[in-house]
């Protein structure tokens, strides 16, 4: 399940993509338009800026803007950055130790298929698609 952190990050990125034509987008305005807590957004923004998805300026006239065109942001990229994990089962999580039952696991191919469907879908959609 995608957490509020991932859902809010996606909403923030989309709001900025739609509204940055006016220049930098103040986070207070994003919070107001999206009905989100500014304090919670302030916890999400560092990950987005540190990883180069957004560029921010503090102070009067400050705000945020995208670092790339909306069509260059895959939804999967945003969600993988903000979610701890997108794998449908723990044995497929990034960095997971291989399950001792894997050689005889009759369901692993099902879970791998679902994982591929999820990731392929998320990577096939961009911010531009949501705009």
CSV table of N, CA and C in Angstrom, one decimal:
chain,number,residue,atom,x,y,z
A,1,UNK,N,0.8,-1.2,0.0
A,1,UNK,CA,0.0,0.0,0.0
A,1,UNK,C,0.9,1.2,0.0
A,2,UNK,N,0.5,2.2,-0.8
A,2,UNK,CA,1.3,3.5,-0.9
A,2,UNK,C,0.9,4.3,0.3
A,3,UNK,N,1.9,4.8,1.1
A,3,UNK,CA,1.6,5.6,2.3
A,3,UNK,C,1.2,7.0,1.9
A,4,UNK,N,0.8,7.8,2.9
A,4,UNK,CA,0.5,9.2,2.7
A,4,UNK,C,1.8,9.9,2.3
A,5,UNK,N,2.9,9.5,2.7
A,5,UNK,CA,4.2,10.2,2.3
A,5,UNK,C,4.3,10.1,0.8
A,6,UNK,N,4.1,8.9,0.2
A,6,UNK,CA,4.3,8.8,-1.2
A,6,UNK,C,3.1,9.5,-2.0
A,7,UNK,N,1.9,9.4,-1.5
A,7,UNK,CA,0.8,10.1,-2.1
A,7,UNK,C,1.0,11.6,-2.1
A,8,UNK,N,1.4,12.1,-0.9
A,8,UNK,CA,1.6,13.6,-0.8
A,8,UNK,C,2.7,14.1,-1.7
A,9,UNK,N,3.8,13.3,-1.7
A,9,UNK,CA,4.9,13.7,-2.6
A,9,UNK,C,4.5,13.8,-4.0
A,10,UNK,N,3.7,12.8,-4.5
A,10,UNK,CA,3.2,12.9,-5.8
A,10,UNK,C,2.3,14.1,-6.1
A,11,UNK,N,1.4,14.4,-5.1
A,11,UNK,CA,0.5,15.5,-5.2
A,11,UNK,C,1.3,16.8,-5.2
A,12,UNK,N,2.4,16.9,-4.4
A,12,UNK,CA,3.2,18.1,-4.4
A,12,UNK,C,3.9,18.3,-5.8
A,13,UNK,N,4.5,17.2,-6.3
A,13,UNK,CA,5.2,17.3,-7.6
A,13,UNK,C,4.2,17.7,-8.7
A,14,UNK,N,3.0,17.2,-8.7
A,14,UNK,CA,2.1,17.5,-9.7
A,14,UNK,C,1.6,18.9,-9.6
A,15,UNK,N,1.3,19.4,-8.3
A,15,UNK,CA,0.9,20.8,-8.1
A,15,UNK,C,2.0,21.7,-8.6
A,16,UNK,N,3.2,21.5,-8.3
A,16,UNK,CA,4.3,22.3,-8.8
A,16,UNK,C,4.4,22.3,-10.3
A,17,UNK,N,4.3,21.1,-10.9
A,17,UNK,CA,4.3,21.0,-12.4
A,17,UNK,C,3.2,21.9,-13.0
A,18,UNK,N,2.0,21.9,-12.4
A,18,UNK,CA,0.9,22.6,-13.0
A,18,UNK,C,1.1,24.1,-12.7
A,19,UNK,N,1.6,24.5,-11.6
A,19,UNK,CA,1.6,25.9,-11.2
A,19,UNK,C,3.0,26.6,-11.4
A,20,UNK,N,4.0,26.0,-11.8
A,20,UNK,CA,5.3,26.7,-11.8
A,20,UNK,C,5.4,27.6,-13.0
A,21,UNK,N,4.5,27.7,-13.9
A,21,UNK,CA,4.5,28.6,-15.0
A,21,UNK,C,4.6,30.1,-14.5
A,22,UNK,N,4.2,30.3,-13.2
A,22,UNK,CA,4.2,31.6,-12.6
A,22,UNK,C,5.5,31.8,-11.8
A,23,UNK,N,6.5,30.9,-12.0
A,23,UNK,CA,7.8,31.0,-11.3
A,23,UNK,C,7.8,30.0,-10.2
A,24,UNK,N,8.6,30.3,-9.1
A,24,UNK,CA,8.7,29.5,-8.0
A,24,UNK,C,7.3,29.3,-7.3
A,25,UNK,N,7.0,28.1,-6.8
A,25,UNK,CA,5.8,27.8,-6.2
A,25,UNK,C,6.0,27.7,-4.7
A,26,UNK,N,5.4,28.7,-3.9
A,26,UNK,CA,5.5,28.6,-2.5
A,26,UNK,C,4.8,27.4,-1.9
A,27,UNK,N,5.5,26.7,-1.0
A,27,UNK,CA,4.9,25.5,-0.4
A,27,UNK,C,3.6,25.8,0.4
A,28,UNK,N,3.5,27.0,0.9
A,28,UNK,CA,2.3,27.3,1.6
A,28,UNK,C,1.1,27.3,0.7
A,29,UNK,N,1.3,27.7,-0.6
A,29,UNK,CA,0.2,27.7,-1.6
A,29,UNK,C,-0.1,26.2,-2.0
A,30,UNK,N,0.9,25.4,-2.1
A,30,UNK,CA,0.7,24.0,-2.5
A,30,UNK,C,-0.1,23.4,-1.3
A,31,UNK,N,0.3,23.6,-0.1
A,31,UNK,CA,-0.4,23.0,1.0
A,31,UNK,C,-1.9,23.4,1.0
A,32,UNK,N,-2.1,24.7,0.8
A,32,UNK,CA,-3.5,25.2,0.7
A,32,UNK,C,-4.3,24.6,-0.4
A,33,UNK,N,-3.8,24.6,-1.6
A,33,UNK,CA,-4.5,24.0,-2.7
A,33,UNK,C,-4.8,22.5,-2.5
A,34,UNK,N,-3.8,21.8,-1.9
A,34,UNK,CA,-4.0,20.4,-1.8
A,34,UNK,C,-4.6,19.9,-0.5
A,35,UNK,N,-4.9,20.9,0.4
A,35,UNK,CA,-5.5,20.6,1.7
A,35,UNK,C,-4.6,19.7,2.6
A,36,UNK,N,-3.3,20.0,2.5
A,36,UNK,CA,-2.3,19.2,3.3
A,36,UNK,C,-1.6,20.0,4.3
A,37,UNK,N,-1.1,19.4,5.3
A,37,UNK,CA,-0.4,20.0,6.4
A,37,UNK,C,1.0,20.5,5.9
A,38,UNK,N,1.2,21.8,6.1
A,38,UNK,CA,2.5,22.4,5.7
A,38,UNK,C,3.7,21.7,6.5
A,39,UNK,N,3.4,21.4,7.8
A,39,UNK,CA,4.5,20.8,8.6
A,39,UNK,C,4.8,19.4,8.0
A,40,UNK,N,3.8,18.7,7.6
A,40,UNK,CA,4.1,17.3,7.0
A,40,UNK,C,4.8,17.5,5.7
A,41,UNK,N,4.4,18.4,4.9
A,41,UNK,CA,5.1,18.7,3.6
A,41,UNK,C,6.6,19.0,3.8
A,42,UNK,N,6.9,19.8,4.9
A,42,UNK,CA,8.2,20.1,5.2
A,42,UNK,C,9.1,18.9,5.5
A,43,UNK,N,8.5,17.8,5.9
A,43,UNK,CA,9.2,16.6,6.2
A,43,UNK,C,9.5,15.8,4.9
A,44,UNK,N,8.6,16.0,3.8
A,44,UNK,CA,8.8,15.3,2.6
A,44,UNK,C,9.7,16.0,1.6
A,45,UNK,N,9.7,17.4,1.7
A,45,UNK,CA,10.5,18.2,0.7
A,45,UNK,C,12.0,17.9,0.7
A,46,UNK,N,12.6,17.7,1.9
A,46,UNK,CA,14.1,17.4,1.8
A,46,UNK,C,14.5,16.3,1.0
A,47,UNK,N,13.7,15.2,1.0
A,47,UNK,CA,14.0,14.0,0.1
A,47,UNK,C,13.9,14.4,-1.3
A,48,UNK,N,12.9,15.2,-1.7
A,48,UNK,CA,12.7,15.6,-3.1
A,48,UNK,C,13.8,16.5,-3.6
A,49,UNK,N,14.2,17.4,-2.7
A,49,UNK,CA,15.3,18.4,-3.1
A,49,UNK,C,16.7,17.7,-3.1
A,50,UNK,N,16.9,16.9,-2.0
A,50,UNK,CA,18.2,16.3,-1.9
A,50,UNK,C,18.5,15.3,-3.1
A,51,UNK,N,17.5,14.7,-3.6
A,51,UNK,CA,17.6,13.8,-4.7
A,51,UNK,C,17.4,14.4,-6.1
A,52,UNK,N,17.3,15.8,-6.1
A,52,UNK,CA,17.3,16.5,-7.3
A,52,UNK,C,16.0,16.5,-8.1
A,53,UNK,N,14.9,16.2,-7.5
A,53,UNK,CA,13.6,16.3,-8.2
A,53,UNK,C,13.1,17.7,-8.1
A,54,UNK,N,13.4,18.4,-7.1
A,54,UNK,CA,12.9,19.8,-6.9
A,54,UNK,C,14.1,20.7,-6.6
A,55,UNK,N,14.0,21.9,-6.9
A,55,UNK,CA,14.9,22.9,-6.5
A,55,UNK,C,14.2,24.0,-5.7
A,56,UNK,N,14.7,24.3,-4.5
A,56,UNK,CA,14.0,25.3,-3.7
A,56,UNK,C,14.8,26.5,-3.3
A,57,UNK,N,14.1,27.6,-3.0
A,57,UNK,CA,14.7,28.8,-2.6
A,57,UNK,C,13.9,29.3,-1.3
A,58,UNK,N,14.7,29.6,-0.3
A,58,UNK,CA,14.1,30.1,1.0
A,58,UNK,C,13.9,31.6,0.9
A,59,UNK,N,13.0,32.1,1.9
A,59,UNK,CA,12.9,33.5,2.0
A,59,UNK,C,11.8,34.1,1.2
A,60,UNK,N,11.7,35.4,1.3
A,60,UNK,CA,10.6,36.1,0.6
A,60,UNK,C,10.8,35.9,-0.9
A,61,UNK,N,9.7,35.6,-1.6
A,61,UNK,CA,9.7,35.3,-3.0
A,61,UNK,C,10.2,33.9,-3.3
A,62,UNK,N,10.5,33.1,-2.3
A,62,UNK,CA,11.0,31.7,-2.4
A,62,UNK,C,9.9,30.7,-2.8
A,63,UNK,N,10.3,29.5,-3.0
A,63,UNK,CA,9.4,28.5,-3.4
A,63,UNK,C,10.2,27.3,-4.0
A,64,UNK,N,9.4,26.5,-4.8
A,64,UNK,CA,10.0,25.3,-5.4
A,64,UNK,C,9.7,25.3,-6.9
A,65,UNK,N,10.6,24.6,-7.6
A,65,UNK,CA,10.3,24.3,-9.0
A,65,UNK,C,10.9,23.0,-9.4
A,66,UNK,N,10.4,22.4,-10.5
A,66,UNK,CA,10.9,21.1,-11.0
A,66,UNK,C,12.3,21.4,-11.5
A,67,UNK,N,13.1,20.3,-11.5
A,67,UNK,CA,14.5,20.4,-12.1
A,67,UNK,C,14.5,19.9,-13.5
A,68,UNK,N,13.4,19.3,-13.9
A,68,UNK,CA,13.3,18.7,-15.3
A,68,UNK,C,11.8,19.0,-15.8
A,69,UNK,N,11.6,18.6,-17.0
A,69,UNK,CA,10.3,18.7,-17.6
A,69,UNK,C,9.4,17.7,-17.0
A,70,UNK,N,8.1,18.0,-16.9
A,70,UNK,CA,7.1,17.0,-16.3
A,70,UNK,C,7.2,15.6,-16.9
A,71,UNK,N,7.4,15.6,-18.2
A,71,UNK,CA,7.4,14.3,-18.9
A,71,UNK,C,8.7,13.5,-18.6
A,72,UNK,N,9.6,14.1,-17.9
A,72,UNK,CA,10.9,13.4,-17.6
A,72,UNK,C,10.8,12.7,-16.2
A,73,UNK,N,9.7,12.9,-15.5
A,73,UNK,CA,9.5,12.4,-14.1
A,73,UNK,C,8.6,11.2,-14.2
A,74,UNK,N,9.2,10.0,-13.9
A,74,UNK,CA,8.3,8.8,-13.9
A,74,UNK,C,7.7,8.7,-12.5
A,75,UNK,N,6.5,8.3,-12.4
A,75,UNK,CA,5.8,8.2,-11.2
A,75,UNK,C,6.5,7.2,-10.3
A,76,UNK,N,7.0,6.1,-10.9
A,76,UNK,CA,7.8,5.1,-10.1
A,76,UNK,C,9.0,5.7,-9.4
A,77,UNK,N,9.6,6.7,-10.1
A,77,UNK,CA,10.8,7.3,-9.5
A,77,UNK,C,10.4,8.1,-8.2
A,78,UNK,N,9.3,8.8,-8.3
A,78,UNK,CA,8.9,9.6,-7.1
A,78,UNK,C,8.5,8.7,-6.0
A,79,UNK,N,7.7,7.6,-6.3
A,79,UNK,CA,7.2,6.7,-5.2
A,79,UNK,C,8.4,5.9,-4.6
A,80,UNK,N,9.3,5.5,-5.4
A,80,UNK,CA,10.4,4.7,-4.9
A,80,UNK,C,11.3,5.6,-4.0
A,81,UNK,N,11.3,6.8,-4.3
A,81,UNK,CA,12.1,7.8,-3.4
A,81,UNK,C,11.5,8.0,-2.1
A,82,UNK,N,10.1,8.1,-2.1
A,82,UNK,CA,9.4,8.4,-0.8
A,82,UNK,C,8.9,7.3,0.0
A,83,UNK,N,8.7,6.1,-0.7
A,83,UNK,CA,8.2,4.9,0.0
A,83,UNK,C,9.4,4.1,0.5
A,84,UNK,N,9.2,3.4,1.5
A,84,UNK,CA,10.3,2.5,2.0
A,84,UNK,C,10.4,1.3,1.0
A,85,UNK,N,9.3,0.9,0.5
A,85,UNK,CA,9.3,-0.3,-0.4
A,85,UNK,C,8.0,-0.4,-1.2
A,86,UNK,N,8.2,-0.8,-2.4
A,86,UNK,CA,7.0,-1.0,-3.3
A,86,UNK,C,6.8,-2.5,-3.6
A,87,UNK,N,7.7,-3.4,-3.2
A,87,UNK,CA,7.5,-4.8,-3.5
A,87,UNK,C,6.3,-5.4,-2.8
A,88,UNK,N,5.6,-6.3,-3.5
A,88,UNK,CA,4.3,-6.8,-2.9
A,88,UNK,C,4.6,-7.8,-1.8
A,89,UNK,N,5.8,-8.4,-1.7
A,89,UNK,CA,6.1,-9.3,-0.6
A,89,UNK,C,7.6,-9.0,-0.1
A,90,UNK,N,7.8,-9.3,1.1
A,90,UNK,CA,9.1,-8.9,1.7
A,90,UNK,C,10.3,-9.6,1.0
A,91,UNK,N,10.2,-10.8,0.5
A,91,UNK,CA,11.3,-11.4,-0.1
A,91,UNK,C,11.8,-10.8,-1.4
A,92,UNK,N,11.0,-9.9,-2.0
A,92,UNK,CA,11.4,-9.2,-3.2
A,92,UNK,C,11.8,-7.8,-2.9
A,93,UNK,N,11.8,-7.4,-1.6
A,93,UNK,CA,12.2,-6.0,-1.3
A,93,UNK,C,13.7,-5.8,-1.6
A,94,UNK,N,14.0,-4.6,-2.0
A,94,UNK,CA,15.4,-4.3,-2.3
A,94,UNK,C,16.3,-4.6,-1.1
A,95,UNK,N,17.4,-5.3,-1.3
A,95,UNK,CA,18.3,-5.7,-0.3
A,95,UNK,C,17.9,-6.8,0.6
A,96,UNK,N,16.7,-7.4,0.4
A,96,UNK,CA,16.3,-8.5,1.2
A,96,UNK,C,17.2,-9.7,1.0
A,97,UNK,N,17.4,-10.4,2.1
A,97,UNK,CA,18.2,-11.7,2.0
A,97,UNK,C,17.3,-12.7,1.4
A,98,UNK,N,18.0,-13.6,0.6
A,98,UNK,CA,17.2,-14.6,-0.1
A,98,UNK,C,16.5,-15.5,0.8
A,99,UNK,N,15.3,-15.8,0.6
A,99,UNK,CA,14.5,-16.7,1.4
A,99,UNK,C,15.0,-18.1,1.2
A,100,UNK,N,15.1,-18.8,2.3
A,100,UNK,CA,15.6,-20.2,2.3
A,100,UNK,C,14.6,-21.1,1.5
A,101,UNK,N,13.4,-20.7,1.4
A,101,UNK,CA,12.4,-21.5,0.7
A,101,UNK,C,12.3,-21.2,-0.8
A,102,UNK,N,13.0,-20.2,-1.2
A,102,UNK,CA,12.9,-19.8,-2.6
A,102,UNK,C,13.1,-20.9,-3.6
A,103,UNK,N,14.0,-21.8,-3.5
A,103,UNK,CA,14.2,-22.9,-4.5
A,103,UNK,C,12.9,-23.7,-4.7
A,104,UNK,N,12.2,-23.9,-3.6
A,104,UNK,CA,11.0,-24.8,-3.7
A,104,UNK,C,9.7,-23.9,-3.6
A,105,UNK,N,9.8,-22.6,-3.6
A,105,UNK,CA,8.6,-21.8,-3.5
A,105,UNK,C,7.8,-21.8,-4.7
A,106,UNK,N,6.5,-22.2,-4.6
A,106,UNK,CA,5.6,-22.4,-5.7
A,106,UNK,C,5.0,-21.1,-6.1
A,107,UNK,N,5.1,-20.0,-5.2
A,107,UNK,CA,4.4,-18.8,-5.5
A,107,UNK,C,5.3,-17.6,-5.9
A,108,UNK,N,6.6,-17.9,-5.9
A,108,UNK,CA,7.6,-16.8,-6.2
A,108,UNK,C,7.4,-16.2,-7.6
A,109,UNK,N,7.2,-17.0,-8.5
A,109,UNK,CA,7.0,-16.5,-9.9
A,109,UNK,C,5.7,-15.6,-10.0
A,110,UNK,N,4.7,-15.9,-9.2
A,110,UNK,CA,3.5,-15.1,-9.2
A,110,UNK,C,3.9,-13.7,-8.6
A,111,UNK,N,4.6,-13.7,-7.4
A,111,UNK,CA,4.9,-12.4,-6.8
A,111,UNK,C,5.9,-11.6,-7.6
A,112,UNK,N,6.8,-12.3,-8.3
A,112,UNK,CA,7.8,-11.6,-9.2
A,112,UNK,C,7.0,-10.9,-10.4
A,113,UNK,N,6.0,-11.7,-10.9
A,113,UNK,CA,5.2,-11.1,-12.0
A,113,UNK,C,4.4,-9.9,-11.5
A,114,UNK,N,3.8,-10.0,-10.3
A,114,UNK,CA,3.1,-8.8,-9.8
A,114,UNK,C,4.0,-7.7,-9.6
A,115,UNK,N,5.2,-7.9,-9.0
A,115,UNK,CA,6.1,-6.9,-8.8
A,115,UNK,C,6.5,-6.2,-10.1
A,116,UNK,N,6.7,-7.0,-11.2
A,116,UNK,CA,7.0,-6.4,-12.5
A,116,UNK,C,5.9,-5.6,-13.0
A,117,UNK,N,4.7,-6.1,-12.9
A,117,UNK,CA,3.5,-5.3,-13.4
A,117,UNK,C,3.4,-4.0,-12.7
A,118,UNK,N,3.5,-4.0,-11.4
A,118,UNK,CA,3.5,-2.7,-10.6
A,118,UNK,C,4.5,-1.8,-11.0
A,119,UNK,N,5.8,-2.2,-11.1
A,119,UNK,CA,6.9,-1.3,-11.4
A,119,UNK,C,6.8,-0.8,-12.9
A,120,UNK,N,6.5,-1.7,-13.8
A,120,UNK,CA,6.3,-1.3,-15.2
A,120,UNK,C,5.2,-0.3,-15.4
A,121,UNK,N,4.1,-0.5,-14.6
A,121,UNK,CA,3.0,0.5,-14.7
A,121,UNK,C,3.5,1.9,-14.2
A,122,UNK,N,4.1,1.9,-13.0
A,122,UNK,CA,4.5,3.1,-12.4
A,122,UNK,C,5.5,3.8,-13.2
A,123,UNK,N,6.4,3.1,-13.9
A,123,UNK,CA,7.4,3.7,-14.7
A,123,UNK,C,6.9,4.1,-16.1
A,124,UNK,N,5.7,3.6,-16.5
A,124,UNK,CA,5.1,4.0,-17.8
A,124,UNK,C,4.3,5.3,-17.7
A,125,UNK,N,4.1,5.8,-16.5
A,125,UNK,CA,3.4,7.1,-16.3
A,125,UNK,C,4.3,8.2,-15.8
A,126,UNK,N,4.0,9.4,-16.3
A,126,UNK,CA,4.9,10.6,-15.9
A,126,UNK,C,4.0,11.6,-15.3
A,127,UNK,N,4.6,12.6,-14.7
A,127,UNK,CA,3.9,13.8,-14.2
A,127,UNK,C,3.0,14.4,-15.4
A,128,UNK,N,3.6,14.5,-16.6
A,128,UNK,CA,2.8,15.0,-17.7
A,128,UNK,C,1.5,14.3,-17.9
A,129,UNK,N,1.6,12.9,-17.8
A,129,UNK,CA,0.4,12.1,-17.9
A,129,UNK,C,-0.7,12.5,-16.9
A,130,UNK,N,-0.3,12.9,-15.7
A,130,UNK,CA,-1.3,13.3,-14.7
A,130,UNK,C,-1.8,14.7,-14.8
A,131,UNK,N,-1.0,15.5,-15.6
A,131,UNK,CA,-1.4,16.9,-15.8
A,131,UNK,C,-2.6,16.9,-16.7
